[in-house]
Coordinates of C-alpha atoms in Angstrom, one line a residue:
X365 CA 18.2 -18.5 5.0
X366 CA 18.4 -14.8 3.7
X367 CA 20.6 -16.1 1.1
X368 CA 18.8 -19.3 -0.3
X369 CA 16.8 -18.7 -3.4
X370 CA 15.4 -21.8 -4.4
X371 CA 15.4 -21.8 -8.7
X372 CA 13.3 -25.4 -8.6
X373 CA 14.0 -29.0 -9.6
X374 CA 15.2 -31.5 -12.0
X375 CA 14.3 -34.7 -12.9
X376 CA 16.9 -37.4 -13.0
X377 CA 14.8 -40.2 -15.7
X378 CA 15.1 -37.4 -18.1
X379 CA 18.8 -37.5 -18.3
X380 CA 18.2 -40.7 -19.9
X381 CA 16.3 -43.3 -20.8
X382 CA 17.3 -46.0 -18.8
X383 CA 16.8 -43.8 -15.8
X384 CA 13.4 -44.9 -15.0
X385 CA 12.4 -45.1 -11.3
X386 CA 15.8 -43.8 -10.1
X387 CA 17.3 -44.0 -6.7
X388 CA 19.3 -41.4 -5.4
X389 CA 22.3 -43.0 -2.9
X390 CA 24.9 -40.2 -2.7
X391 CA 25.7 -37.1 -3.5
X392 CA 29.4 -34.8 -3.7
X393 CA 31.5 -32.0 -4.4
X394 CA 34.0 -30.3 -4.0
X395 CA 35.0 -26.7 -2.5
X396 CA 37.1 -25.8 -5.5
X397 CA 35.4 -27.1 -8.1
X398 CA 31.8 -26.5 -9.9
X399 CA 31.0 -29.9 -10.9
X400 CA 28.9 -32.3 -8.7
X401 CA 28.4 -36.1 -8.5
X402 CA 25.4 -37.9 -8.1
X403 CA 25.2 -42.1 -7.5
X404 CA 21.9 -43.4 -8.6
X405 CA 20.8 -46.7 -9.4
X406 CA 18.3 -47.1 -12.3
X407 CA 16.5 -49.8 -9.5
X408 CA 15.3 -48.4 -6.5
X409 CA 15.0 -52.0 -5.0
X410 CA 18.7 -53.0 -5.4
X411 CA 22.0 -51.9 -6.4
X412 CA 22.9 -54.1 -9.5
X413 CA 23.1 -50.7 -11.9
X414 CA 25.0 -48.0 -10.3
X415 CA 25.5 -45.2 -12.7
X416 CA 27.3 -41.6 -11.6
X417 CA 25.7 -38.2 -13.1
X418 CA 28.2 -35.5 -13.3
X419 CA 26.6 -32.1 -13.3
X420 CA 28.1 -28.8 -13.6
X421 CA 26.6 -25.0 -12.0
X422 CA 27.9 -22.6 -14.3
X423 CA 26.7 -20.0 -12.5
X424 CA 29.1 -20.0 -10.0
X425 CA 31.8 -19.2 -11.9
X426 CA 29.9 -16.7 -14.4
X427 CA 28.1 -14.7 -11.7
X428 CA 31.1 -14.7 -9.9
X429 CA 30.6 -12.4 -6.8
X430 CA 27.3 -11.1 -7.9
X431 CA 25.6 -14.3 -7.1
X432 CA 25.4 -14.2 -3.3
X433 CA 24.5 -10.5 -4.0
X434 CA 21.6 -11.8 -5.9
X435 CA 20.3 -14.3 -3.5
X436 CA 20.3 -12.1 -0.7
X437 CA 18.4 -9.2 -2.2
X438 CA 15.8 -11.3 -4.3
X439 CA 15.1 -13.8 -1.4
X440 CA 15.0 -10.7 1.0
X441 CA 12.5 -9.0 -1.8
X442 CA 10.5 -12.1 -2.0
X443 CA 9.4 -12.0 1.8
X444 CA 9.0 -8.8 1.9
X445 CA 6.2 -9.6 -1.4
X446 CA 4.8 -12.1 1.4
X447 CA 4.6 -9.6 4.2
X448 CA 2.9 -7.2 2.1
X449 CA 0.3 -9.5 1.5
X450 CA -0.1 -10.0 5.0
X451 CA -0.1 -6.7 5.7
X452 CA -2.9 -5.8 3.0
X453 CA -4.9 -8.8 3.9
X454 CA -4.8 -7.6 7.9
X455 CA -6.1 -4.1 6.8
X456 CA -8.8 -5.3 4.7
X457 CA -10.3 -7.4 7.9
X458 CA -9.6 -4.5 9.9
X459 CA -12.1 -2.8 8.0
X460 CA -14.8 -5.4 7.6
X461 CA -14.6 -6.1 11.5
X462 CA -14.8 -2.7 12.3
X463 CA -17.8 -2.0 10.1
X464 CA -19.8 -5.1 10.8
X465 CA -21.7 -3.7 13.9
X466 CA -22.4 0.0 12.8
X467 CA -23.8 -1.7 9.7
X468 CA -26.1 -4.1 12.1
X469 CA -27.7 -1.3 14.0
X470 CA -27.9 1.2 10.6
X471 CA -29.6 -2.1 9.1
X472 CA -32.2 -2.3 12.1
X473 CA -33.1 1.3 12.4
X474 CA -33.3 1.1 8.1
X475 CA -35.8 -1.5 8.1
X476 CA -38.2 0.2 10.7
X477 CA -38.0 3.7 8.9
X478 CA -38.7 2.4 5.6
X479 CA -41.6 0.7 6.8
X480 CA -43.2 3.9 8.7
X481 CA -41.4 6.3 8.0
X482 CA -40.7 6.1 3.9
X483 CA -36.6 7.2 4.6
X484 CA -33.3 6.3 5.1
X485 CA -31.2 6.3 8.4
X486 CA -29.0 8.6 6.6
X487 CA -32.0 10.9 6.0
X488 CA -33.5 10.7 9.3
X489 CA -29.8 11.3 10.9
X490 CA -28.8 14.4 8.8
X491 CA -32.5 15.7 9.5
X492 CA -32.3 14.7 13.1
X493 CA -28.9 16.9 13.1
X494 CA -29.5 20.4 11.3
X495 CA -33.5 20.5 12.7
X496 CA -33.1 18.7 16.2
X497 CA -36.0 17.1 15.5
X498 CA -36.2 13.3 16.4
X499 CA -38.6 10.8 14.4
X500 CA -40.3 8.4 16.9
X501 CA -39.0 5.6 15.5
X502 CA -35.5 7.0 15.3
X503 CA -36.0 7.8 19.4
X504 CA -37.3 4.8 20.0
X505 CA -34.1 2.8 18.5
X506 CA -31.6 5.3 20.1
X507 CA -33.5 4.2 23.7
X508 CA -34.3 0.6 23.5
X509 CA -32.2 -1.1 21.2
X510 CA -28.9 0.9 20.6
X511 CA -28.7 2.8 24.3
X512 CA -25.4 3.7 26.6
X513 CA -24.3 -0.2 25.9
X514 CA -24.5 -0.2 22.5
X515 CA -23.1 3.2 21.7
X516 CA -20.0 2.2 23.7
X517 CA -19.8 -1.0 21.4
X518 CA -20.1 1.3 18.7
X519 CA -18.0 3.6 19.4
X520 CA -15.0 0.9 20.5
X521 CA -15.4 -1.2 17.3
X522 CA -15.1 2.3 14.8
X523 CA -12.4 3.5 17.0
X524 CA -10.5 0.8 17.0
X525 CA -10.6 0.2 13.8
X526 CA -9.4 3.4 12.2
X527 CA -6.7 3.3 14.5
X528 CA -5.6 0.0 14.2
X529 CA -5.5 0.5 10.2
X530 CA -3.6 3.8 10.7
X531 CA -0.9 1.9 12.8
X532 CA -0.7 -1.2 10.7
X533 CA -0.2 1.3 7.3
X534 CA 2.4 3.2 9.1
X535 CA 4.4 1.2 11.0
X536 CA 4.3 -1.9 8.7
X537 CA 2.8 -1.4 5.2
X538 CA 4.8 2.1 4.4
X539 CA 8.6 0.3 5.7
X540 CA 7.9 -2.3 3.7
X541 CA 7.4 -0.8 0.2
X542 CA 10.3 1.9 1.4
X543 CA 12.8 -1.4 1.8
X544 CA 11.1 -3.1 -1.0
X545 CA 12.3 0.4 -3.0
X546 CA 15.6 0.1 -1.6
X547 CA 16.0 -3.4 -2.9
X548 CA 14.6 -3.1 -6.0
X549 CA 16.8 -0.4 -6.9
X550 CA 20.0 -2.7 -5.7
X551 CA 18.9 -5.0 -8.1
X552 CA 18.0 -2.8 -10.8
X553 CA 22.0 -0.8 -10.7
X554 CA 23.0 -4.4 -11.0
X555 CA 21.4 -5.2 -14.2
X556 CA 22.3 -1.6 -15.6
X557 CA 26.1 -2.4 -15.2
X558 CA 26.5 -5.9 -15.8
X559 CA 25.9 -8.6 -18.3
X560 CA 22.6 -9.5 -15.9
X561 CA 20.4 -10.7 -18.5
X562 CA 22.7 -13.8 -19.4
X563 CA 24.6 -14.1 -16.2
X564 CA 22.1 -13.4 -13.5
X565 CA 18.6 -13.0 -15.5
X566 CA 17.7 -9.7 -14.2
X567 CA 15.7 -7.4 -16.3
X568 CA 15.6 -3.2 -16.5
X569 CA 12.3 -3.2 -17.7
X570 CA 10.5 -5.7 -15.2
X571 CA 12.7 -3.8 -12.1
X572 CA 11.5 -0.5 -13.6
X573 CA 7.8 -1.7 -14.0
X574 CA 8.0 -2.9 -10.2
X575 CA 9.1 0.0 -9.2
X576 CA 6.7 2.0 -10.6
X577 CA 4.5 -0.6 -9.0
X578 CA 5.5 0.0 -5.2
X579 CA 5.7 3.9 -6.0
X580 CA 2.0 3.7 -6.4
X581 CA 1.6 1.7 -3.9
X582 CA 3.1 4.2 -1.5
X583 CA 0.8 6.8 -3.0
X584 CA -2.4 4.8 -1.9
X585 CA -1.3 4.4 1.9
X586 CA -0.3 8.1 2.2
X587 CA -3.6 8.8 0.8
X588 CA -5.4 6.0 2.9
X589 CA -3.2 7.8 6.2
X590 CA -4.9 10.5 5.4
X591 CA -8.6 9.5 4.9
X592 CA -8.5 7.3 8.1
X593 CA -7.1 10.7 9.9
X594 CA -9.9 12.2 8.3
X595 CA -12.4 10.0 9.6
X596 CA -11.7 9.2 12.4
X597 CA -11.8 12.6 13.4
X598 CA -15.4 13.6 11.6
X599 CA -16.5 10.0 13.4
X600 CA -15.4 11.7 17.2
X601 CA -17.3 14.4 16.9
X602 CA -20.6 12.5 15.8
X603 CA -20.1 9.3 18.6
X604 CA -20.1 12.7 21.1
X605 CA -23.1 13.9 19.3
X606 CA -24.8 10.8 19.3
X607 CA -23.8 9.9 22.7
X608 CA -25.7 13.1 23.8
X609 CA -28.7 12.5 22.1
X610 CA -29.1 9.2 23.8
X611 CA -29.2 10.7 27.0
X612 CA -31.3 13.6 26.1
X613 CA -34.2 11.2 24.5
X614 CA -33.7 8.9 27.2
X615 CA -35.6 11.7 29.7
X616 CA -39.2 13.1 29.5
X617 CA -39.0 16.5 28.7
X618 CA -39.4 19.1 31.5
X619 CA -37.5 17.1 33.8
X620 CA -34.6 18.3 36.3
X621 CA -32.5 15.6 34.6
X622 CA -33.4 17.0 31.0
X623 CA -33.0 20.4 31.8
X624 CA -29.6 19.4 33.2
X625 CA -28.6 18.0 29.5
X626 CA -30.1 20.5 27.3
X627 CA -27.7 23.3 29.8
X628 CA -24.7 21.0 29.3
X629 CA -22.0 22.0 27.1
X630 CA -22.4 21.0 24.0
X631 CA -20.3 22.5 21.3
X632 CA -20.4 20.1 18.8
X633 CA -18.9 20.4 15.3
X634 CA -21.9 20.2 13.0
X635 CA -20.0 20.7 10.1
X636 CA -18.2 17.2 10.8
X637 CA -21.2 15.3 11.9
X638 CA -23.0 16.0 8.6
X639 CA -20.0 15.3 6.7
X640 CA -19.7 11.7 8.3
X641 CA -23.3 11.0 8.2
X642 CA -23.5 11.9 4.4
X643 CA -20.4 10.1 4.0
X644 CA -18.0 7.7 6.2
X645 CA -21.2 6.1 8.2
X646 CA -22.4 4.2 5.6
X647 CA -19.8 4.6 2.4
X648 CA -16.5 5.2 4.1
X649 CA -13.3 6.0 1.8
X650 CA -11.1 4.1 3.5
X651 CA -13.1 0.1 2.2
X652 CA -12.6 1.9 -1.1
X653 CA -9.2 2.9 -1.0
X654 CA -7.9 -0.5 0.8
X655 CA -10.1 -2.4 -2.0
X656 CA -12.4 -3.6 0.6
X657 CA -15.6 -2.5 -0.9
X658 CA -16.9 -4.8 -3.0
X659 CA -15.9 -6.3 -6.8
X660 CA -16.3 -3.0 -8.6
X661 CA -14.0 -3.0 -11.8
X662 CA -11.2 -0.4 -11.8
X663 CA -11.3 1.6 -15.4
X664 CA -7.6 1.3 -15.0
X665 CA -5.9 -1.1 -17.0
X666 CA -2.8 -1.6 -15.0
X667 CA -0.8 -3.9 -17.3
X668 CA -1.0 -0.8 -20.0
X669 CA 0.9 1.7 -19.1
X670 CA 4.4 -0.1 -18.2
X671 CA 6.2 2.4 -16.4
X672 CA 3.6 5.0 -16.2
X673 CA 1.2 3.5 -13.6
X674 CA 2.3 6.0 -11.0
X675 CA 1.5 9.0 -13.1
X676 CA -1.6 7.5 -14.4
X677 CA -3.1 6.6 -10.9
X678 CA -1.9 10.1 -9.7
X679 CA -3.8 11.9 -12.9
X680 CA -6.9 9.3 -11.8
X681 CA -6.2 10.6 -8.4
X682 CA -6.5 14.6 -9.6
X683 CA -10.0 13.6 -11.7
X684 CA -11.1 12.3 -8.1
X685 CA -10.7 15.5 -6.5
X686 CA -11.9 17.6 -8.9
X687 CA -15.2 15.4 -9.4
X688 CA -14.5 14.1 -13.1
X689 CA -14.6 10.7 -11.6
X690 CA -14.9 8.1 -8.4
X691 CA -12.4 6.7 -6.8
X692 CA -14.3 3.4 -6.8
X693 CA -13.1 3.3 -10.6
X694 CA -9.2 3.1 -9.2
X695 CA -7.9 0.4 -8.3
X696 CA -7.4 -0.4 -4.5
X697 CA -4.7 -1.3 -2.3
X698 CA -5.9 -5.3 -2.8
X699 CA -5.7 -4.9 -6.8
X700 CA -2.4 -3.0 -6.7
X701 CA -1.4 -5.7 -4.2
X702 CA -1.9 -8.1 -6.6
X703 CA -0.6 -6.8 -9.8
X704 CA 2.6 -6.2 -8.0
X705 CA 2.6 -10.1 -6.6
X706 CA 2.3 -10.9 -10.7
X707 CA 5.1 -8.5 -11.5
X708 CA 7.6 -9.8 -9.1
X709 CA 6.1 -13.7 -9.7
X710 CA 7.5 -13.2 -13.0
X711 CA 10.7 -11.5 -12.2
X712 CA 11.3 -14.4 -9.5
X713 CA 10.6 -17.2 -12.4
X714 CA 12.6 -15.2 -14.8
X715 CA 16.2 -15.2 -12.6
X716 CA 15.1 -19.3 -11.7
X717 CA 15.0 -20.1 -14.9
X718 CA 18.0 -18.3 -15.8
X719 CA 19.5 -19.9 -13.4
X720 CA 18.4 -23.6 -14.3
X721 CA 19.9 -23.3 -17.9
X722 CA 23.0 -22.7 -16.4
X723 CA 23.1 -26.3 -14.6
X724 CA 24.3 -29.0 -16.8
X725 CA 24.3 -32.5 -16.5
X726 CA 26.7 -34.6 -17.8
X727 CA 26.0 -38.3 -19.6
X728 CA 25.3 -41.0 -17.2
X729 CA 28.4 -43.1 -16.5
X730 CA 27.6 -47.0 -15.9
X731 CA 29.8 -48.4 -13.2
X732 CA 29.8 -52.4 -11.5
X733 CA 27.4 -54.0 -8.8
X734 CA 27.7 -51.8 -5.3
X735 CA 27.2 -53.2 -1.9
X736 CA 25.1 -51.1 0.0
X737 CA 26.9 -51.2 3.5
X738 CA 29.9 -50.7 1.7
X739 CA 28.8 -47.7 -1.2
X740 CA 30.7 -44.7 -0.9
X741 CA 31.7 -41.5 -2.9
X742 CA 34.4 -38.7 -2.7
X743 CA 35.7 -35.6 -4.9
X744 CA 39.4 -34.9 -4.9
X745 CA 41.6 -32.5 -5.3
X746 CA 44.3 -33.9 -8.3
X747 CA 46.8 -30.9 -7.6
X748 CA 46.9 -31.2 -3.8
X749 CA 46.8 -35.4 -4.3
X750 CA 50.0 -34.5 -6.3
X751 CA 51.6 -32.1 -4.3
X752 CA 50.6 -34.5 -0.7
X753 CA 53.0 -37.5 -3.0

């Protein structure tokens, strides 16, 4: 299977015009030879017209030794276009699962403090964290409707998540484009140093394009390794924090039991907690740089710069960091994904059609009335019939 490559199919009436509704019966070849026979009636019903279609696959002989080299690496390549997909596809639910109940409890609390309050959750949070000062409403949701339970659920969702995209990017998405580099350079030293373009119908240019492709591609999850890393970390330390606060709002003041928490250790990172709440909680990095975060239109044009994608994202990536842009207006892992898939669509129809021009059929050759029990076909060798006399 790693070395079938299907190049698509061919329509027996339109090697002729008496071929209308045609019947296949038999088919042979031979070992040593390229030509093939077909037996076909021009009736499906009966066998009153038999006619044999010689056909002829030049490219065994003209790709010679390169051909099962070809259908090995492309068919290989082609899966590994599939799996990528996959792959991309499972992060991308990842993050919508793992997101889905934070944003149903942030929606809850939102509602109730616009209402009273005239703010945000992300307001009340950040104010919640550098003052220590809790709106009622804010308590009230962190007692009765998020609690212990709901933290955990929280906190096991998020959790999950991130580390579930951090495995699936390292131990499947970042092999994947590494092999798919491998191959794609095998291809591409094959149609350096041979006659590829007639022979095999391999391209430089479209090799060196999808290249360029996956090298980008391998830029965005190293950079999506490192924002879930990130995250995930700044998301700890404010599931502690809020995991505290809980308890401590759950008691009346004055109590033993409050006392007890208030002398508890608590060295939290602030720092972190503020950064997630003004960031990650509600607009995390890692929806934008999988592609997850909506339909917002990159200001890349990625079928402009053949060849120089890589550089370009990596010069978007630079404006990023030094706030000349957002990274909302790169393109994600989903549309890089994608241009890719149309890259290597195109190279795949390219080498099939290549392929198909090198298959010839031969004129139809009208033989006598057959009996089915009795039709039957075979290919011979003239020089060992000659020698076996």
């Amino acid at each position: 299977m790693s070395e079938d490559f299907a190049i698509g199919s061919f329509v027996l009436k339109d090697m002729g015009s008496k071929l209308t509704g045609t019947k296949l019966f038999l088919h042979r070849s031979h070992p040593y030879s390229t030509t093939h026979a077909l037996l076909v009636s021009p009736e499906p019903d009966h066998l009153d017209f038999l006619q044999l279609i010689p056909f002829d696959l030049r490219h065994l002989s003209s790709a010679g030794k390169y051909l099962s080299l070809l259908a090995a690496k492309v068919t290989e390549l082609h899966n590994l276009q599939r799996y990528l997909c996959q792959v991309q596809e499972q992060i991308a639910n990842e993050i919508r699962t793992s997101q889905d109940l934070p944003s149903r409890f942030m929606r809850n609390i939102d509602e109730s403090l616009r209402e009273r309050s005239d703010c945000t959750w992300v307001q009340a949070a950040y104010h919640f964290v550098v003052t220590g000062h809790c709106y009622p409403d804010v308590k009230e949701w962190l007692v009765d409707e998020l609690g212990e339970r709901g933290h955990k659920r929280w906190d096991k969702a998020v959790t999950m998540g991130y580390e579930t995209v951090r495995r699936l990017t390292h131990e499947n998405l970042l092999p994947a484009l590494d092999r798919m580099g491998v191959l794609i350079s095998r291809l591409r030293g094959l149609s350096r140093f041979q006659l590829s373009d007639i022979m095999l119908g391999l391209s430089t240019l479209e090799l060196d394009n999808m290249l360029d492709s996956v090298h980008c591609l391998q830029l965005v999850s190293h950079h999506l390794q490192t924002c879930v890393g990130l995250e995930l970390q700044q998301f700890t330390h404010f599931s502690a924090w809020l995991r505290h606060e809980i308890e401590r709002q759950a008691v009346d003041p004055g109590t033993a039991s409050a006392q007890e928490i208030v002398d508890r250790d608590t060295d939290f990172d602030y720092g972190s907690i503020l950064e997630y709440v003004q960031g990650a909680m509600t607009h995390s990095q890692m929806s934008i740089y999988s592609g997850s975060h909506g339909d917002t239109k990159s200001q890349l044009d990625l079928d402009a710069g053949a060849g120089l994608l890589f550089e370009l994202y990596k010069k978007g990536l630079i404006a990023v960091g030094a706030g000349y842009t957002e990274r909302k207006h790169l393109p994600g892992l989903d549309g890089l994904v994608v241009h890719f898939q149309r890259q290597s669509d195109s190279f795949f129809e390219r080498i099939s059609e290549s392929q198909r021009r090198n298959v010839h059929f031969g004129i139809p050759v009208q033989l006598g009335q057959g009996v089915p029990a009795c039709t039957d076909m075979r290919m011979v060798d003239e020089v060992c019939e000659t020698r076996s006399e």
